[in-house]
mmCIF file of C-alpha atoms in Angstrom:
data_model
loop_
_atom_site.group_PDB
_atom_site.id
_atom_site.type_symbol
_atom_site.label_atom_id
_atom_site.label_comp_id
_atom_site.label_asym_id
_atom_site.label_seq_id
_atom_site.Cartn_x
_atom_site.Cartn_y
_atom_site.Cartn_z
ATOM 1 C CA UNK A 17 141.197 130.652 119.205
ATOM 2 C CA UNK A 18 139.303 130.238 115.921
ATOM 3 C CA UNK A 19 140.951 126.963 115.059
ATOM 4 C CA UNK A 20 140.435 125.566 118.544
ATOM 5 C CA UNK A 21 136.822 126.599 118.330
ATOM 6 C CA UNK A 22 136.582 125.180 114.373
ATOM 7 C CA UNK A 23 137.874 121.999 116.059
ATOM 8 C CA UNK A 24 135.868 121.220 118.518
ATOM 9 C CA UNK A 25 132.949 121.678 116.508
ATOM 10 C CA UNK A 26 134.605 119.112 114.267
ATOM 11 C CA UNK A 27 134.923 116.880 117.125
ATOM 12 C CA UNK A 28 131.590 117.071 117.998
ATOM 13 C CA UNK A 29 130.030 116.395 114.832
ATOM 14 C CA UNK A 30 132.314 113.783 114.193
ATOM 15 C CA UNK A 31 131.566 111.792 117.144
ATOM 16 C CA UNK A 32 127.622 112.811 116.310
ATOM 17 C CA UNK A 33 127.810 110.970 113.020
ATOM 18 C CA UNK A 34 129.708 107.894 114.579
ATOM 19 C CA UNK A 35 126.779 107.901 117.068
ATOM 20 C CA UNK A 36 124.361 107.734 114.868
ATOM 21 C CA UNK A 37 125.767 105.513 112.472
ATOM 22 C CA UNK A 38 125.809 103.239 115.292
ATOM 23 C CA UNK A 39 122.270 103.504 115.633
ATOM 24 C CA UNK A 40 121.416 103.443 111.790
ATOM 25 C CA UNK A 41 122.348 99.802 110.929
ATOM 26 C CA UNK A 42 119.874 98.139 113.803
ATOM 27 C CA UNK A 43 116.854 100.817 112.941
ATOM 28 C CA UNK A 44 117.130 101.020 109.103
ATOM 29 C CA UNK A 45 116.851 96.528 109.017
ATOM 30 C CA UNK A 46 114.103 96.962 111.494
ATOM 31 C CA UNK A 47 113.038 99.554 109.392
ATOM 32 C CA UNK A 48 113.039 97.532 106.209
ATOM 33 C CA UNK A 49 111.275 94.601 108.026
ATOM 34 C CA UNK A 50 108.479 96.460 109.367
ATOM 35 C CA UNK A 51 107.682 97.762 105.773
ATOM 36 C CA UNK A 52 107.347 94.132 104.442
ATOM 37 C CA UNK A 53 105.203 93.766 107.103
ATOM 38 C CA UNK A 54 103.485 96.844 106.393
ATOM 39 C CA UNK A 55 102.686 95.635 102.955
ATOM 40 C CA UNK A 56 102.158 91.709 104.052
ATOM 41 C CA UNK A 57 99.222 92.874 106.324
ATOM 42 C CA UNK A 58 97.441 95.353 103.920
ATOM 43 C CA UNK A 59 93.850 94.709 103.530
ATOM 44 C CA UNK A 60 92.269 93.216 100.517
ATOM 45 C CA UNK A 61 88.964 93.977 99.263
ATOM 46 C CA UNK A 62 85.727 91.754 99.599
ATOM 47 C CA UNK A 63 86.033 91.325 95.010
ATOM 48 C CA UNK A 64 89.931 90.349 95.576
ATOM 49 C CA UNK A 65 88.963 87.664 98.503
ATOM 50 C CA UNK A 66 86.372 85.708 96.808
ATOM 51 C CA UNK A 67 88.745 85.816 93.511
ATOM 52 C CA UNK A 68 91.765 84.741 95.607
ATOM 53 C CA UNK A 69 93.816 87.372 93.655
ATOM 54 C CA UNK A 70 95.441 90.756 94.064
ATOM 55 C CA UNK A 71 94.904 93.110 91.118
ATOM 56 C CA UNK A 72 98.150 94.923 92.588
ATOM 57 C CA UNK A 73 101.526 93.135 93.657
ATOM 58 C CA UNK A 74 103.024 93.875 96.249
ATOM 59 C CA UNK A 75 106.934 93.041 97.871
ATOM 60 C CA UNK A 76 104.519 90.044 100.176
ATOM 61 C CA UNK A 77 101.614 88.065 99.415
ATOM 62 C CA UNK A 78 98.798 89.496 102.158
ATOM 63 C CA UNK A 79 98.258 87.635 104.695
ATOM 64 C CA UNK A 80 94.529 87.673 104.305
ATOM 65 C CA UNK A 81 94.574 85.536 100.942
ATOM 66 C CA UNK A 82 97.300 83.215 102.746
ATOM 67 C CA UNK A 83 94.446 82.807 105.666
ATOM 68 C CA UNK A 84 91.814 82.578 102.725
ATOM 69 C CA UNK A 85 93.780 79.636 101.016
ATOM 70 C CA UNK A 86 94.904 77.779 104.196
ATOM 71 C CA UNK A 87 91.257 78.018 105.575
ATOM 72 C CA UNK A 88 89.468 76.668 102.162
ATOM 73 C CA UNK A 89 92.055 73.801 102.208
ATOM 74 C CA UNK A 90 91.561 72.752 105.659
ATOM 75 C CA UNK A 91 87.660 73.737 105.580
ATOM 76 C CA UNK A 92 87.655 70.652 102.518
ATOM 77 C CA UNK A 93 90.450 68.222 104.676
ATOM 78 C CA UNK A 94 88.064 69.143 108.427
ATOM 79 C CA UNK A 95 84.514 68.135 106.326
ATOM 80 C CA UNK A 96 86.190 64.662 105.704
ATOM 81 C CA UNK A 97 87.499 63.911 108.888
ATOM 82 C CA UNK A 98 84.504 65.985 110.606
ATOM 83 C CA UNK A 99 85.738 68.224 112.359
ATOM 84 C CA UNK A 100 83.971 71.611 113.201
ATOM 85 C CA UNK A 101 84.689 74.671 111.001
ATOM 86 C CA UNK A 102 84.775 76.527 113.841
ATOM 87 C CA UNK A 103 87.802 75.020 114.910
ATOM 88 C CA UNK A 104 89.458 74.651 111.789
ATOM 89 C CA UNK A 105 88.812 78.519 111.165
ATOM 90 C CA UNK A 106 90.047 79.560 115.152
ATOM 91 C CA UNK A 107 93.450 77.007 113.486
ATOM 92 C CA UNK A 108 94.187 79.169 110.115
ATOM 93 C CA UNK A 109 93.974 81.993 112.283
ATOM 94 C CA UNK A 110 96.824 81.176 114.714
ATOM 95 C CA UNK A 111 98.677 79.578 111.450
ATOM 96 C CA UNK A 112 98.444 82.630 110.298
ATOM 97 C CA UNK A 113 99.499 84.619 113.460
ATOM 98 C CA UNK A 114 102.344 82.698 113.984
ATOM 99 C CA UNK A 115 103.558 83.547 110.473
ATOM 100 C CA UNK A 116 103.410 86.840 110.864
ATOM 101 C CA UNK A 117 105.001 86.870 114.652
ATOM 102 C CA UNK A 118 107.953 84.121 113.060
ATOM 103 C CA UNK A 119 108.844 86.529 110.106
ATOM 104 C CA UNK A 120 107.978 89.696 110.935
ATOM 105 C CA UNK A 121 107.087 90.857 114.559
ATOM 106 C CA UNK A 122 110.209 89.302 115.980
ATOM 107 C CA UNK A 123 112.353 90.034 113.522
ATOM 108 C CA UNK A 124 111.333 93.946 114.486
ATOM 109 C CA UNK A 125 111.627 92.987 118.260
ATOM 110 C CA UNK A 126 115.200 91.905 117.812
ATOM 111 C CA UNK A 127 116.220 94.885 115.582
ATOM 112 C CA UNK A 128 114.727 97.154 118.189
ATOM 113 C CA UNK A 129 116.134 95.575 121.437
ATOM 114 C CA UNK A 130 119.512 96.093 119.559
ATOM 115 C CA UNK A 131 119.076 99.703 119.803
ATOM 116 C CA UNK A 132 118.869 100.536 124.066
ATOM 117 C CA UNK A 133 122.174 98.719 124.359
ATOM 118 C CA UNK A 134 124.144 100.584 121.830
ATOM 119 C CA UNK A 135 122.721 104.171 123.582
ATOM 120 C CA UNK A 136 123.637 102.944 126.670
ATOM 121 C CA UNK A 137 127.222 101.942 125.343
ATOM 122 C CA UNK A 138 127.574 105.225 124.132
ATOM 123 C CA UNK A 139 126.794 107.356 127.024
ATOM 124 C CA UNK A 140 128.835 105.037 128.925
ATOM 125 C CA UNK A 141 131.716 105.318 126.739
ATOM 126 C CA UNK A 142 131.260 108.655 126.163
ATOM 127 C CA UNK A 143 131.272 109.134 130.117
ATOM 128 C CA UNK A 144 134.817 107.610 130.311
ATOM 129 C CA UNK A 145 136.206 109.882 127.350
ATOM 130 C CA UNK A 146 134.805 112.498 129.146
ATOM 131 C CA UNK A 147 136.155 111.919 132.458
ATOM 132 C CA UNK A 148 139.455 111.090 130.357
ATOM 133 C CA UNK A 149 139.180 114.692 129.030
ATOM 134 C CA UNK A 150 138.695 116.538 132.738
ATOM 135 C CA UNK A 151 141.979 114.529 133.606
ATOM 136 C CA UNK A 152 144.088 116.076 130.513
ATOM 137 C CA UNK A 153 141.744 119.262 130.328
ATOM 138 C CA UNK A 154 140.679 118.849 126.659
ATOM 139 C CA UNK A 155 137.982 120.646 125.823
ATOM 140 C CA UNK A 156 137.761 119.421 122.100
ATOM 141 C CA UNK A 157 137.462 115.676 124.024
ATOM 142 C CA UNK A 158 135.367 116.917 126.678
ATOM 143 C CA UNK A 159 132.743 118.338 123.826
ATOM 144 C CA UNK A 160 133.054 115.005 122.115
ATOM 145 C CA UNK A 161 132.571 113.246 125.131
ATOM 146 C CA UNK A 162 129.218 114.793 125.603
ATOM 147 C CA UNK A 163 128.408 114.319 122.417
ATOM 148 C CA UNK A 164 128.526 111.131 122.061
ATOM 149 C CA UNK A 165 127.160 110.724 125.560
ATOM 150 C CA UNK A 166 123.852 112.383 124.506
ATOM 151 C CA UNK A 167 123.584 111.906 121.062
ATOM 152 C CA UNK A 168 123.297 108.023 121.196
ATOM 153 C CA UNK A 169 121.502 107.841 123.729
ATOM 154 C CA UNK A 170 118.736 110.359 122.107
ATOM 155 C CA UNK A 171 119.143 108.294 118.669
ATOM 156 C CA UNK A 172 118.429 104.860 119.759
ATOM 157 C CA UNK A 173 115.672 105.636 122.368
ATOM 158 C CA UNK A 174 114.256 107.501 118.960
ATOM 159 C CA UNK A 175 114.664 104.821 116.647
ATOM 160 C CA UNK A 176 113.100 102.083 119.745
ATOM 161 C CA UNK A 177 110.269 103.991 119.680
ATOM 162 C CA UNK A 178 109.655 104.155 116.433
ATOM 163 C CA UNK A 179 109.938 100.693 115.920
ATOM 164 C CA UNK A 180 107.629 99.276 118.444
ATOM 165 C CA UNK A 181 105.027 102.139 117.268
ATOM 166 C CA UNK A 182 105.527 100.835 113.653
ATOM 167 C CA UNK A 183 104.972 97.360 115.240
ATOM 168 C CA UNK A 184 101.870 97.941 117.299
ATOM 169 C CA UNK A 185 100.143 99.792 114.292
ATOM 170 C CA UNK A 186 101.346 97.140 111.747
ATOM 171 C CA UNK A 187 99.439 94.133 114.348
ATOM 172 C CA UNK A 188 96.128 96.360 113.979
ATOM 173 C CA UNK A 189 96.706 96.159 110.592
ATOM 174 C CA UNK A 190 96.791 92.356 110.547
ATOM 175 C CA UNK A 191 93.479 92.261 112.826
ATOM 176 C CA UNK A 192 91.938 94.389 110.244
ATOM 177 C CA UNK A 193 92.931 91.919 107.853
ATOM 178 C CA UNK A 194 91.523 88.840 109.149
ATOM 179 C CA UNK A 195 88.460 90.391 110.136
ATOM 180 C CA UNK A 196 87.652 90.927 106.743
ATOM 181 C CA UNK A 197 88.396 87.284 105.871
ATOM 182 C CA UNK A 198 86.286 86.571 109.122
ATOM 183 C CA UNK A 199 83.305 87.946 108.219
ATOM 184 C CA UNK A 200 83.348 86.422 104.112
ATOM 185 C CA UNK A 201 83.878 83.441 106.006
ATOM 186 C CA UNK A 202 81.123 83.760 108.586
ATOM 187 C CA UNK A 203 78.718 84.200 105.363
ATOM 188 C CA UNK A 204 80.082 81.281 103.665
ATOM 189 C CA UNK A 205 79.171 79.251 106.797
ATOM 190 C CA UNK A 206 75.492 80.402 107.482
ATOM 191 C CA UNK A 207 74.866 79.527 103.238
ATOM 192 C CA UNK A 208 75.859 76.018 103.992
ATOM 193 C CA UNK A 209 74.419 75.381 107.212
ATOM 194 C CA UNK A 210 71.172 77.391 105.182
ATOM 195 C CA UNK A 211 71.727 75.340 102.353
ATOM 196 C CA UNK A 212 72.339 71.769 104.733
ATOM 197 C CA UNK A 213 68.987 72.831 106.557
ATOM 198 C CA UNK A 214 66.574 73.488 103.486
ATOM 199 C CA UNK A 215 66.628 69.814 102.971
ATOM 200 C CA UNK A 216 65.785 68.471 106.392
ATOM 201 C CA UNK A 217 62.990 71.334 106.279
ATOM 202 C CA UNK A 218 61.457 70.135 102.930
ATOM 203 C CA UNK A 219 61.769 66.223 104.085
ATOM 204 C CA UNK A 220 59.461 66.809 107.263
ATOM 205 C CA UNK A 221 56.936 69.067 105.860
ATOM 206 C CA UNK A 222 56.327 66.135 103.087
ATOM 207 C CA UNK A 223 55.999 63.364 105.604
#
């Protein structure tokens, strides 16, 4: 009686561990992604942004000084060709949205719709070993059968949900991030047009 009992708990750890081993692989790479993301969209302070440098590295280069750099290029490219800074700016900010979304949002979207399926293959499999197990009345495969039945399915919903958390609070991160840059840039832009509009004011007031 003891062994039987010893053995089934076996079972049902064993099948536990398989379940979630299952679910590891997915959730620990969309895991690792969402940290480099974490630490691509941290926010950099107003000193750091007019210096263009970090005074700590990090795994990424933030995003904000990669907006900061594309938007000073194309700010110097847009004045020769004349186009408006507003548009070039409302540009370097979907450039730089569409970095993050092309090497780190989907990446986490595709680890994380991994995970659903493999719950749902489990408690489907785990359904058929336990129907198996009423047939031969096993209990040791019936207890494994519901373990493996519930446990993935409670793992990967887990991990899904942690992931797309992760992901929403990472985006407000980035937002927080290119507001800063928004507003250095925004006083940039009312120096010049001061600046471009002292003259003009100076030229009619001598005439």
């Amino acid at each position: 009686m003891a062994s039987t009992m010893l053995g089934d708990e076996m079972m049902t750890w064993l099948v536990t561990g398989l379940a979630l081993a299952a679910v590891c692989v997915p959730a620990t790479q969309g895991l690792r992604t969402a940290l480099c993301a974490w630490s691509a969209t941290r926010r950099v302070s107003f000193e750091e942004l007019q210096s263009g440098k970090v005074d700590r590295a990090g795994a990424s280069e933030p995003l904000a000084l990669l907006m900061l750099r594309v938007l000073q290029k194309s700010l110097r490219e847009g004045e020769r060709e004349g186009q408006p800074s507003d548009f070039v700016y409302d540009a370097t900010r979907q450039y730089v949205i569409n970095e993050y979304e092309h090497h780190y949002a989907r990446l986490i979207t595709m680890y994380a719709s991994l995970l659903p399926p493999i719950g749902f293959i489990g408690t489907t499999g785990g359904m058929l070993i336990l129907f198996l197990s009423m047939h031969l009345a096993d209990d040791s495969l019936e207890l494994g059968a519901l373990a493996i039945a519930l446990t993935s399915s409670v793992f990967a919903l887990m991990a899904y949900a942690g992931l797309e958390a992760m992901k929403i609070r990472v985006y407000s991160r980035l937002l927080d991030a290119l507001r800063d840059v928004e507003a250095l840039y925004q006083k940039a832009d009312a120096k010049r047009e001061q600046a471009a509009g002292k003259p003009a004011k100076l030229s009619g007031a001598a005439a």
